[in-house]
PDB file of C-alpha atoms in Angstrom:
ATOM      1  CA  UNK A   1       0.000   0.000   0.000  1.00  0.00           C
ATOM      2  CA  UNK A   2       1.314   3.542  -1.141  1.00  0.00           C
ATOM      3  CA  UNK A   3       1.741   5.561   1.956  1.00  0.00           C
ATOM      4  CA  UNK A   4       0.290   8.814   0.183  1.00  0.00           C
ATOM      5  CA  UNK A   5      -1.709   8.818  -3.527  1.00  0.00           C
ATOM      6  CA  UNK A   6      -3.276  11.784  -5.073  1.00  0.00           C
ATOM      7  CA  UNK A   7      -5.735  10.870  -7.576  1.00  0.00           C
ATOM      8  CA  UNK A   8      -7.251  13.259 -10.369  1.00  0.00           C
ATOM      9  CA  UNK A   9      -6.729  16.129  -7.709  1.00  0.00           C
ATOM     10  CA  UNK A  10      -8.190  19.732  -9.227  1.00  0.00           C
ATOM     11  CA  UNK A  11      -7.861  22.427  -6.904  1.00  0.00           C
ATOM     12  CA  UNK A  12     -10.330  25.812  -8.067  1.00  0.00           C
ATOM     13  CA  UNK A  13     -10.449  29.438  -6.696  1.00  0.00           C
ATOM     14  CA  UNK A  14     -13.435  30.653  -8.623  1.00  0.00           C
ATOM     15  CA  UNK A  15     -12.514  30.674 -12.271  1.00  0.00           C
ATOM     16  CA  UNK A  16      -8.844  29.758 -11.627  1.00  0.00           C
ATOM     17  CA  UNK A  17      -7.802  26.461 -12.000  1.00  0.00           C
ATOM     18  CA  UNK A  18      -4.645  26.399  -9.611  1.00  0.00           C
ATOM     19  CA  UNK A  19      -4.508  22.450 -10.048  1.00  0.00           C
ATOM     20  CA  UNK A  20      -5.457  20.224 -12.609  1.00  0.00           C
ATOM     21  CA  UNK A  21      -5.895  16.304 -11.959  1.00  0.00           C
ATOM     22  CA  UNK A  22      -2.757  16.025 -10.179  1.00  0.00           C
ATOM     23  CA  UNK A  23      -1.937  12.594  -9.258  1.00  0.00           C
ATOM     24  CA  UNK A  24       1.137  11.457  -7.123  1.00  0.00           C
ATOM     25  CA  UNK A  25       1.971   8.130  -5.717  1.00  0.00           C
ATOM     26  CA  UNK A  26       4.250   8.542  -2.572  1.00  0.00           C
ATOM     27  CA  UNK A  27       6.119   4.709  -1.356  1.00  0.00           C
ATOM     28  CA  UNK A  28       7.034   4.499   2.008  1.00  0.00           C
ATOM     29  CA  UNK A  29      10.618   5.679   1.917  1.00  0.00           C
ATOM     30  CA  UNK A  30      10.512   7.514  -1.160  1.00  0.00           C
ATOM     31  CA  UNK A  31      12.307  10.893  -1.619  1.00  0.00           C
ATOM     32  CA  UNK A  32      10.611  13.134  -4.072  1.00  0.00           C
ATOM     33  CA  UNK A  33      10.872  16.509  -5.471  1.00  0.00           C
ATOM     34  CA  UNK A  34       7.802  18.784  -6.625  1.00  0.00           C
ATOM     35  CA  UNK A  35       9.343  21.474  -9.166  1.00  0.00           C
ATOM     36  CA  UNK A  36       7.829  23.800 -11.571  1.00  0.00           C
ATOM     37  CA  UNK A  37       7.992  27.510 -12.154  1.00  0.00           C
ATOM     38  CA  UNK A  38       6.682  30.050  -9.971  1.00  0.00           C
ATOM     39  CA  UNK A  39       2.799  29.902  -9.977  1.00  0.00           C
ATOM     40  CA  UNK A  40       2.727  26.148 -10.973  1.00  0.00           C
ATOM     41  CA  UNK A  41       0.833  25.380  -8.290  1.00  0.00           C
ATOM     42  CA  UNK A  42       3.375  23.706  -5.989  1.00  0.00           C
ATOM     43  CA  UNK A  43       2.542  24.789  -2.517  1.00  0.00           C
ATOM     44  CA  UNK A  44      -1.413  24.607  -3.694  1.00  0.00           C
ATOM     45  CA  UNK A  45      -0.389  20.590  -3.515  1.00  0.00           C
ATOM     46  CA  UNK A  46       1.103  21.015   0.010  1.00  0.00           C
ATOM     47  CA  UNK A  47      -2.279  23.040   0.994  1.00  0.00           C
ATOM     48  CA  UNK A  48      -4.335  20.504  -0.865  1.00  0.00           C
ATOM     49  CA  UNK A  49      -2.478  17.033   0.806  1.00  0.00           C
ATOM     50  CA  UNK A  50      -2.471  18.720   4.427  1.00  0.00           C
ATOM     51  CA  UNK A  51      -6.434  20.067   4.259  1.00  0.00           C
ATOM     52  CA  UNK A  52      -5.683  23.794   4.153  1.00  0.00           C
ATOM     53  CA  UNK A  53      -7.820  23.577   1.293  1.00  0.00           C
ATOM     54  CA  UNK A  54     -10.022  20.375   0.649  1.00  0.00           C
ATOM     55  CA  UNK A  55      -9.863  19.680  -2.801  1.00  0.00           C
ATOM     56  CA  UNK A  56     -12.147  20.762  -5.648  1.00  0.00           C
ATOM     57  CA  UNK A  57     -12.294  17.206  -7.387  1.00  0.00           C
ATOM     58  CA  UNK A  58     -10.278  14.167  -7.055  1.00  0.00           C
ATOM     59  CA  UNK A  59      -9.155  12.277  -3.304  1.00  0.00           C
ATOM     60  CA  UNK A  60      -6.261  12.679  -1.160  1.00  0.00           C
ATOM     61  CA  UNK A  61      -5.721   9.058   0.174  1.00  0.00           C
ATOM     62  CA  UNK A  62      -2.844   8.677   2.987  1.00  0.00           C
ATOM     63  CA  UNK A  63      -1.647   4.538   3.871  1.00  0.00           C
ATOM     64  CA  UNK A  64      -5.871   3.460   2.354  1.00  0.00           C
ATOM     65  CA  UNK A  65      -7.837   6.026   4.184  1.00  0.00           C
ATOM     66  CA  UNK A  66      -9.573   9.597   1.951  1.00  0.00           C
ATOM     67  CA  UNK A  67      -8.632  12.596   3.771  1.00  0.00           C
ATOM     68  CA  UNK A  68     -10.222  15.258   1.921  1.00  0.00           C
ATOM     69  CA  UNK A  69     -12.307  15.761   4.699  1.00  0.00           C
ATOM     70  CA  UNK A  70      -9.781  15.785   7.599  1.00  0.00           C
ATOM     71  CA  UNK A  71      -8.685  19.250   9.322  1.00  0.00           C
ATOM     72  CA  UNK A  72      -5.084  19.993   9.533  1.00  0.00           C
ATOM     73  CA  UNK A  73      -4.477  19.148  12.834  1.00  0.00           C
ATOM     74  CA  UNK A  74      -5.936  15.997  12.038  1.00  0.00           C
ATOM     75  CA  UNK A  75      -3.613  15.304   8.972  1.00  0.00           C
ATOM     76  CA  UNK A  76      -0.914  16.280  11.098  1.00  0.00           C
ATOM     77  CA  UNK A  77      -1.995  13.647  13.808  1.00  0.00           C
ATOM     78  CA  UNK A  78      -2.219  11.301  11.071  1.00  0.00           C
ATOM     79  CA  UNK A  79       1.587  11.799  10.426  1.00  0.00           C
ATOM     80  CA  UNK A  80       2.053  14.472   7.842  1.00  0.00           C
ATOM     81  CA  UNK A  81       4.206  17.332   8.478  1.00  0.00           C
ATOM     82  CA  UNK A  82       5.455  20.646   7.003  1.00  0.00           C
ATOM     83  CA  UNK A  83       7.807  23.746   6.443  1.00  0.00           C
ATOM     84  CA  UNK A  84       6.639  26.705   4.843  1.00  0.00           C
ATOM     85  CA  UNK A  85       8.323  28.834   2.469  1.00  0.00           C
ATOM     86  CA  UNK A  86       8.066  31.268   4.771  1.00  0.00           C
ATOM     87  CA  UNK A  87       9.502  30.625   8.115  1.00  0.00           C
ATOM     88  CA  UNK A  88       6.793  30.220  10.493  1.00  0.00           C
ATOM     89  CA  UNK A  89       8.314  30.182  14.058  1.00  0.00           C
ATOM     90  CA  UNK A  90       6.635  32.071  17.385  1.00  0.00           C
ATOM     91  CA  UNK A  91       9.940  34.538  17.083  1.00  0.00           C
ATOM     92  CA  UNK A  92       9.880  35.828  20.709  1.00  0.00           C
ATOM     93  CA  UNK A  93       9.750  32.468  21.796  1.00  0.00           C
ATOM     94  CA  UNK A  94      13.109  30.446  22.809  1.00  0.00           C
ATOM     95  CA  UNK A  95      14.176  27.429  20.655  1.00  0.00           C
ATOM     96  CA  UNK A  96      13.409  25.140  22.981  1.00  0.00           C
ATOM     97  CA  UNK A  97       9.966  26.180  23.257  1.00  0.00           C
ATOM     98  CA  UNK A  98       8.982  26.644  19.901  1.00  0.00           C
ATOM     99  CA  UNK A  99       9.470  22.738  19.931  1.00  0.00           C
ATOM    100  CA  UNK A 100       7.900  21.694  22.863  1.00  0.00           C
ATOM    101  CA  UNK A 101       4.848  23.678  21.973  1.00  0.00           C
ATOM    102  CA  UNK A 102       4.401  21.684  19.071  1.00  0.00           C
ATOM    103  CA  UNK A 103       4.219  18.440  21.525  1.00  0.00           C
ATOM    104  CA  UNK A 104       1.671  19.518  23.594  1.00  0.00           C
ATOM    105  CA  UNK A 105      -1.347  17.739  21.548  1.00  0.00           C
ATOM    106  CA  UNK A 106       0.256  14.620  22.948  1.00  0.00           C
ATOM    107  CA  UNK A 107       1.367  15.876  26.190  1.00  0.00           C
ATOM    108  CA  UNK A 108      -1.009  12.955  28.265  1.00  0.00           C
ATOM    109  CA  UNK A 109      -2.136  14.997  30.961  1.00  0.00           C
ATOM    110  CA  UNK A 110      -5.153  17.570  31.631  1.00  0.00           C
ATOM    111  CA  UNK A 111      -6.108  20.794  32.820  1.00  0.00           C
ATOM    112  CA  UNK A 112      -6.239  19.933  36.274  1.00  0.00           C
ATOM    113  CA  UNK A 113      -2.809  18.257  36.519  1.00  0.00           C
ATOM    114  CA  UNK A 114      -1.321  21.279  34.950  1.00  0.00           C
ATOM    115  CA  UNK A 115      -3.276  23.896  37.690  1.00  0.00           C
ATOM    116  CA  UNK A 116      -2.378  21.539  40.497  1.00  0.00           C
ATOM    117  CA  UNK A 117       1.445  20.118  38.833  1.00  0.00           C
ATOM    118  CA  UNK A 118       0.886  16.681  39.382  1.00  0.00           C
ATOM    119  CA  UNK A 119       3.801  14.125  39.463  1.00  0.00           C
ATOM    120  CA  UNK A 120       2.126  13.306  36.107  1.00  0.00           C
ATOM    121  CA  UNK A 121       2.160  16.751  34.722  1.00  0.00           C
ATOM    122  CA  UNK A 122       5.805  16.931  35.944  1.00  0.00           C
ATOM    123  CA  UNK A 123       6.941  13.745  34.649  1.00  0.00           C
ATOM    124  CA  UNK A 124       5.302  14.168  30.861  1.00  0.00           C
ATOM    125  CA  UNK A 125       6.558  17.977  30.883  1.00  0.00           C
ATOM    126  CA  UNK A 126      10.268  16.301  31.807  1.00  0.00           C
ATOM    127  CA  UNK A 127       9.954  13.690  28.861  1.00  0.00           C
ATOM    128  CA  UNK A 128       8.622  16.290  26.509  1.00  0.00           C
ATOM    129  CA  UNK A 129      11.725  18.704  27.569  1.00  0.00           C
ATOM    130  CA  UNK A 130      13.947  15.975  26.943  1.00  0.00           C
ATOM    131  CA  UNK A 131      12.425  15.063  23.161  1.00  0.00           C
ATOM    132  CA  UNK A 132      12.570  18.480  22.637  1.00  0.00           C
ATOM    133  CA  UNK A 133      16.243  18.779  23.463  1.00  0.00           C
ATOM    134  CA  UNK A 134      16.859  16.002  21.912  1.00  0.00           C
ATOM    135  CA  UNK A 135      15.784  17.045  18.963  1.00  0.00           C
ATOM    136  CA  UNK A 136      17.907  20.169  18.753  1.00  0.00           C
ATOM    137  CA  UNK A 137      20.560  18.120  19.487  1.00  0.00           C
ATOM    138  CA  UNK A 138      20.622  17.115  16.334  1.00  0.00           C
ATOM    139  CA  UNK A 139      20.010  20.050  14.349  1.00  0.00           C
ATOM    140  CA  UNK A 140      22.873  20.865  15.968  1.00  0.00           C
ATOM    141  CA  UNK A 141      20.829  24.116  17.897  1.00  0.00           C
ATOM    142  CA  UNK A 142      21.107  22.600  21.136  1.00  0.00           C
ATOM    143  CA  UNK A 143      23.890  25.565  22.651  1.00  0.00           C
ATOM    144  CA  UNK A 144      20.619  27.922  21.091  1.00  0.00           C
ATOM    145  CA  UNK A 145      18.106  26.319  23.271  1.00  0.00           C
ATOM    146  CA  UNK A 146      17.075  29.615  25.357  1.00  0.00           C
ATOM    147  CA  UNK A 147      17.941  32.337  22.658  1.00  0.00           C
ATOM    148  CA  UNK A 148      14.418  34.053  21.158  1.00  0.00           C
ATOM    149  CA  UNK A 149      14.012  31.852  17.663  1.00  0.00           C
ATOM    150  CA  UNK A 150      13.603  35.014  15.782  1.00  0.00           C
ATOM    151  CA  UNK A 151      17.375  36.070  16.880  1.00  0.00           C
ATOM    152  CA  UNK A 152      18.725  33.040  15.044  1.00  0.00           C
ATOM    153  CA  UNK A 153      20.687  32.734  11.592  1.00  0.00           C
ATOM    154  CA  UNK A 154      18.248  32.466   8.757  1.00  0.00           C
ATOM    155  CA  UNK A 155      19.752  28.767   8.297  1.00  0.00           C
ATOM    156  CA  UNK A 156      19.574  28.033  11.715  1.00  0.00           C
ATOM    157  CA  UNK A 157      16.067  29.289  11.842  1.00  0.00           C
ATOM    158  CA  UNK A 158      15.070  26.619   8.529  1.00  0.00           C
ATOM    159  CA  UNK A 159      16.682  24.015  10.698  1.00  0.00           C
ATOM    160  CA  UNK A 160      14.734  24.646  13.977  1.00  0.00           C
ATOM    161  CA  UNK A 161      11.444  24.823  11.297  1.00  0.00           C
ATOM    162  CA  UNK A 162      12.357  21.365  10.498  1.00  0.00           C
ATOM    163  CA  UNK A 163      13.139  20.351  14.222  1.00  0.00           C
ATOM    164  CA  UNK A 164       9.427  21.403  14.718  1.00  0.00           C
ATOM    165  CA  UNK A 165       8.256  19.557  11.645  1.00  0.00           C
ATOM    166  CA  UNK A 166      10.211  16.320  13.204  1.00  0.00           C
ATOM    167  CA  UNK A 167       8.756  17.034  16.745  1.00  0.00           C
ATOM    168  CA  UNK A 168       5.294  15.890  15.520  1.00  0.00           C
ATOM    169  CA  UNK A 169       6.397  12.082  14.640  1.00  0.00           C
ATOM    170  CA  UNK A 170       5.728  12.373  10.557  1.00  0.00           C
ATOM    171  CA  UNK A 171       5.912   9.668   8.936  1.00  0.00           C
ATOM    172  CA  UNK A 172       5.709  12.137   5.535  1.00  0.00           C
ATOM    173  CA  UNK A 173       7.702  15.284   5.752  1.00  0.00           C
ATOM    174  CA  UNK A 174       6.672  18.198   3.275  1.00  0.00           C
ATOM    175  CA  UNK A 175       9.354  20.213   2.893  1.00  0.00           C
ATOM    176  CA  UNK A 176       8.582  23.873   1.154  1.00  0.00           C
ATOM    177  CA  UNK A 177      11.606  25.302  -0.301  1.00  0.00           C
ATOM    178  CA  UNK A 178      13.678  24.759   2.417  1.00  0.00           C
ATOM    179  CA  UNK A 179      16.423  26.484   0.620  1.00  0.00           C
ATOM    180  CA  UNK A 180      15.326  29.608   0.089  1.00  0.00           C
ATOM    181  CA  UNK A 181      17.640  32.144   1.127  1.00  0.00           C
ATOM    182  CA  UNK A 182      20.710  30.060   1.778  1.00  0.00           C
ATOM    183  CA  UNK A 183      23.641  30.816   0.390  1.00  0.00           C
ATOM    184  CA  UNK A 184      25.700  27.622  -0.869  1.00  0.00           C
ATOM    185  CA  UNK A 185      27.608  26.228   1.378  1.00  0.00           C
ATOM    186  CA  UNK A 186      24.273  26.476   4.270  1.00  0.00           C
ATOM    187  CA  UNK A 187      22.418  24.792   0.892  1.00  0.00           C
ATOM    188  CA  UNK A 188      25.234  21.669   1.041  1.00  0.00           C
ATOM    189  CA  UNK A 189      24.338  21.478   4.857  1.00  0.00           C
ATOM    190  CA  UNK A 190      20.828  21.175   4.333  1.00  0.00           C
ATOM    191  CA  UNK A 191      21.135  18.364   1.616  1.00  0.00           C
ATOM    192  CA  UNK A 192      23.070  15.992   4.085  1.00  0.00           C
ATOM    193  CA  UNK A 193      20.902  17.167   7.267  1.00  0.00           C
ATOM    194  CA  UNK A 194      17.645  15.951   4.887  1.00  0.00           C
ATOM    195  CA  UNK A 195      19.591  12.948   3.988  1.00  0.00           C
ATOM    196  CA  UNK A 196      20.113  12.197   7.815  1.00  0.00           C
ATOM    197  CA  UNK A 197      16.619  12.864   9.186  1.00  0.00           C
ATOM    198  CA  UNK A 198      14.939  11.130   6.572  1.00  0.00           C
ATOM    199  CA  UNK A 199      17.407   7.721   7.094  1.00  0.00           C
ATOM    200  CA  UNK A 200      17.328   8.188  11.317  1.00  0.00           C
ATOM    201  CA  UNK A 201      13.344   9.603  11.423  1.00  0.00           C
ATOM    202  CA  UNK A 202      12.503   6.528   8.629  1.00  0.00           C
ATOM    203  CA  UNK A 203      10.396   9.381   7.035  1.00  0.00           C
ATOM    204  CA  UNK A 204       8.978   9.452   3.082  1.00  0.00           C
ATOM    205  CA  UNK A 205       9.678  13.584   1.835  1.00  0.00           C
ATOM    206  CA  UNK A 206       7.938  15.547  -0.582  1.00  0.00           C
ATOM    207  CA  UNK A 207      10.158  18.155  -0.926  1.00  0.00           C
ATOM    208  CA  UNK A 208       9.389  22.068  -3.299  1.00  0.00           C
ATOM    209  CA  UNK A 209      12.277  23.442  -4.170  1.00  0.00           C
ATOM    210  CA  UNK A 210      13.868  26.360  -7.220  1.00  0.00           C
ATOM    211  CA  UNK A 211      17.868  25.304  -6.318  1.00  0.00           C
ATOM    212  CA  UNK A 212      18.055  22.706  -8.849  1.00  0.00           C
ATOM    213  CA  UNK A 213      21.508  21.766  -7.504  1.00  0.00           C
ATOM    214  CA  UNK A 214      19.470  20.882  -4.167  1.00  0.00           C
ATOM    215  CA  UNK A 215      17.173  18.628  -6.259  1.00  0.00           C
ATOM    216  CA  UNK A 216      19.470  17.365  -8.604  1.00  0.00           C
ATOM    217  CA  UNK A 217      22.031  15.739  -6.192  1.00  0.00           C
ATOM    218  CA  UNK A 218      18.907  14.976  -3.262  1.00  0.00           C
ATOM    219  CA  UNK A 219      15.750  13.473  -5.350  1.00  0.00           C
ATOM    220  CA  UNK A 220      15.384  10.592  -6.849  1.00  0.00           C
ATOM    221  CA  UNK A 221      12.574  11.066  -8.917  1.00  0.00           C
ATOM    222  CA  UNK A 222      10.777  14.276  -9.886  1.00  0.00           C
ATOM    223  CA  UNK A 223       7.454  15.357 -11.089  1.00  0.00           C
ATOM    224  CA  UNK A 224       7.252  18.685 -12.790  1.00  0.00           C
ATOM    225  CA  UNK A 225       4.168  21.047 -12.472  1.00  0.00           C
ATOM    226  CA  UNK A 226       3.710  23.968 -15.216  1.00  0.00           C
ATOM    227  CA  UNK A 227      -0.019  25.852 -14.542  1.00  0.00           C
ATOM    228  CA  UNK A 228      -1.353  23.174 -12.453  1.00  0.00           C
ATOM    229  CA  UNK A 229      -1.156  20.638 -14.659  1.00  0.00           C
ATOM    230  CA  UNK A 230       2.027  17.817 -14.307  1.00  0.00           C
ATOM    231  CA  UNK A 231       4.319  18.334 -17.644  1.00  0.00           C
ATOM    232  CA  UNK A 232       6.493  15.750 -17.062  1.00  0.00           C
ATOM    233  CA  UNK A 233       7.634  12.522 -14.683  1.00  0.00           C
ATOM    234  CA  UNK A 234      11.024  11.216 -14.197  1.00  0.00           C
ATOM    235  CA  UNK A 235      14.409  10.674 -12.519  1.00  0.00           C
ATOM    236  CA  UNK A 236      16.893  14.104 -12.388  1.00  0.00           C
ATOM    237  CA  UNK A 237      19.042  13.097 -15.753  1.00  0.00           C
ATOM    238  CA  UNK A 238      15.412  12.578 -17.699  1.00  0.00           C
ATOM    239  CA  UNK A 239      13.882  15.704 -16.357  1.00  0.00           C
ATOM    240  CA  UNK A 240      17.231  17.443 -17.454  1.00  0.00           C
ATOM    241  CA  UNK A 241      16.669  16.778 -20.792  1.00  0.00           C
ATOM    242  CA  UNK A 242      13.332  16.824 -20.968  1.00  0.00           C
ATOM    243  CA  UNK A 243      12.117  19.743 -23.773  1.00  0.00           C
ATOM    244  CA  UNK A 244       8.794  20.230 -21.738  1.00  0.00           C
ATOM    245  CA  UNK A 245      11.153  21.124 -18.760  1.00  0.00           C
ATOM    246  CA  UNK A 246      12.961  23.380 -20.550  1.00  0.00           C
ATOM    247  CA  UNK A 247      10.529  25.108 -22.242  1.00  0.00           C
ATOM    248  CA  UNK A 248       8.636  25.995 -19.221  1.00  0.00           C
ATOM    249  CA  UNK A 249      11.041  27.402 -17.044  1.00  0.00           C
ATOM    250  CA  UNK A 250      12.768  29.459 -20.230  1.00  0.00           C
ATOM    251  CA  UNK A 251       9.478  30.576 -21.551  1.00  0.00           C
ATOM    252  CA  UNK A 252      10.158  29.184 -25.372  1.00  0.00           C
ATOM    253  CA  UNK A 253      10.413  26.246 -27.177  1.00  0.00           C
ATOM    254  CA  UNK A 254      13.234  24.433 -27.130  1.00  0.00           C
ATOM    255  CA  UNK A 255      15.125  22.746 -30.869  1.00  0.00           C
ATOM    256  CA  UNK A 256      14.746  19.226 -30.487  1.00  0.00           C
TER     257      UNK A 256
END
């Protein structure tokens, strides 16, 4: 069983058609990238798969079960998690904490134990604090713990994104141009730290992304989105030299 299919998915806004029966078979393990021009509809599929927006036509199935229904916290409970193209971190909250608030769905203990600190609410808030650290630990942010998050490094701050991402168990990590704004040697640290997390966290990634060095040396097979409509399917080397490919992100037809 596929852990994640998309089948005939359209996504409208009124008259515009920001995805066209987009379908997308995700095996467990798989690492995959999304690419396309700007406007292809790219993140629309991240909305779409993690019920920011249900879609128009078409299911979202994750491991047998239709989600088009589901909320986004439930999809995240489910085990599907995300980055954003635009860093979305509580800034004048510490590193640490930006983590462990992203816990507390499954923190085990209630209202009252938290009023009255309970040796339960002590003991899960010590386990959670320790996960959390944990965590940092190895996106190498643990000596950042108690700084603000919104003081960090912009490549520190995609890496604590992720850490938060990680901190909800996935089993499917969407990543959403986790490169943007890096500069190339922070871009050849991010390809190994994906590498890592995927092999240690035994996660399946969907992964946006415009550095086509990122894609090229990470994915191993892409599919290739031009107006919300898939142009073309394929390991790195065929989308290379595919004409389609070229074409759309050149703007003109390419000689055979």
């Amino acid at each position: 069983m596929a852990l994640l299919e998309c089948r005939k998915v359209s996504r409208h806004f009124g008259g515009l058609k920001a995805l066209v029966d987009f379908e997308l078979t995700l095996e467990k393990g798989e690492l995959v990238g999304l690419i396309g021009p700007n406007g292809a509809g790219k993140t629309t599929v991240f909305n779409v798969i993690t019920g920011v927006f249900p879609p128009t036509l078409g299911e979202v199935v994750l491991e047998g079960r239709v989600i088009n229904d589901r909320k986004p916290f439930q999809i995240t409970q489910m085990g599907v998690a995300r980055t954003f193209q635009n860093i979305r971190l509580f800034k004048e909250m510490t590193v640490l904490d930006n983590v462990r608030a992203v816990m507390h769905p499954r923190c085990g203990y209630n209202l009252l134990d938290s009023f009255v600190r309970t040796p339960r609410f002590a003991r899960r808030e010590r386990e959670l604090t320790e996960e959390a650290e944990a965590l940092l630990e190895r996106m190498n942010l643990a000596d950042r713990r108690h700084e603000k998050a919104g003081s960090l490094p912009y490549g520190a701050q995609r890496r604590l994104e992720i850490a938060r991402a990680l901190a909800t168990r996935p089993k499917l990590l969407l990543l959403d141009e986790p490169a943007a704004g890096m500069n190339p040697s922070e871009v050849g640290q991010l390809v190994e730290l994906i590498r890592k997390v995927k092999q240690e966290f035994d996660l399946t990634v969907l992964l946006i992304e415009h550095q086509m060095g990122l894609v090229m040396n990470l994915c191993e097979r892409l599919v290739v989105l031009d107006f919300g409509q898939i142009i073309a399917r394929g390991t790195p080397a065929e989308i290379q030299a595919n004409p389609r490919v070229l074409e759309a992100y050149l703007g003109k037809a390419v000689a055979e």
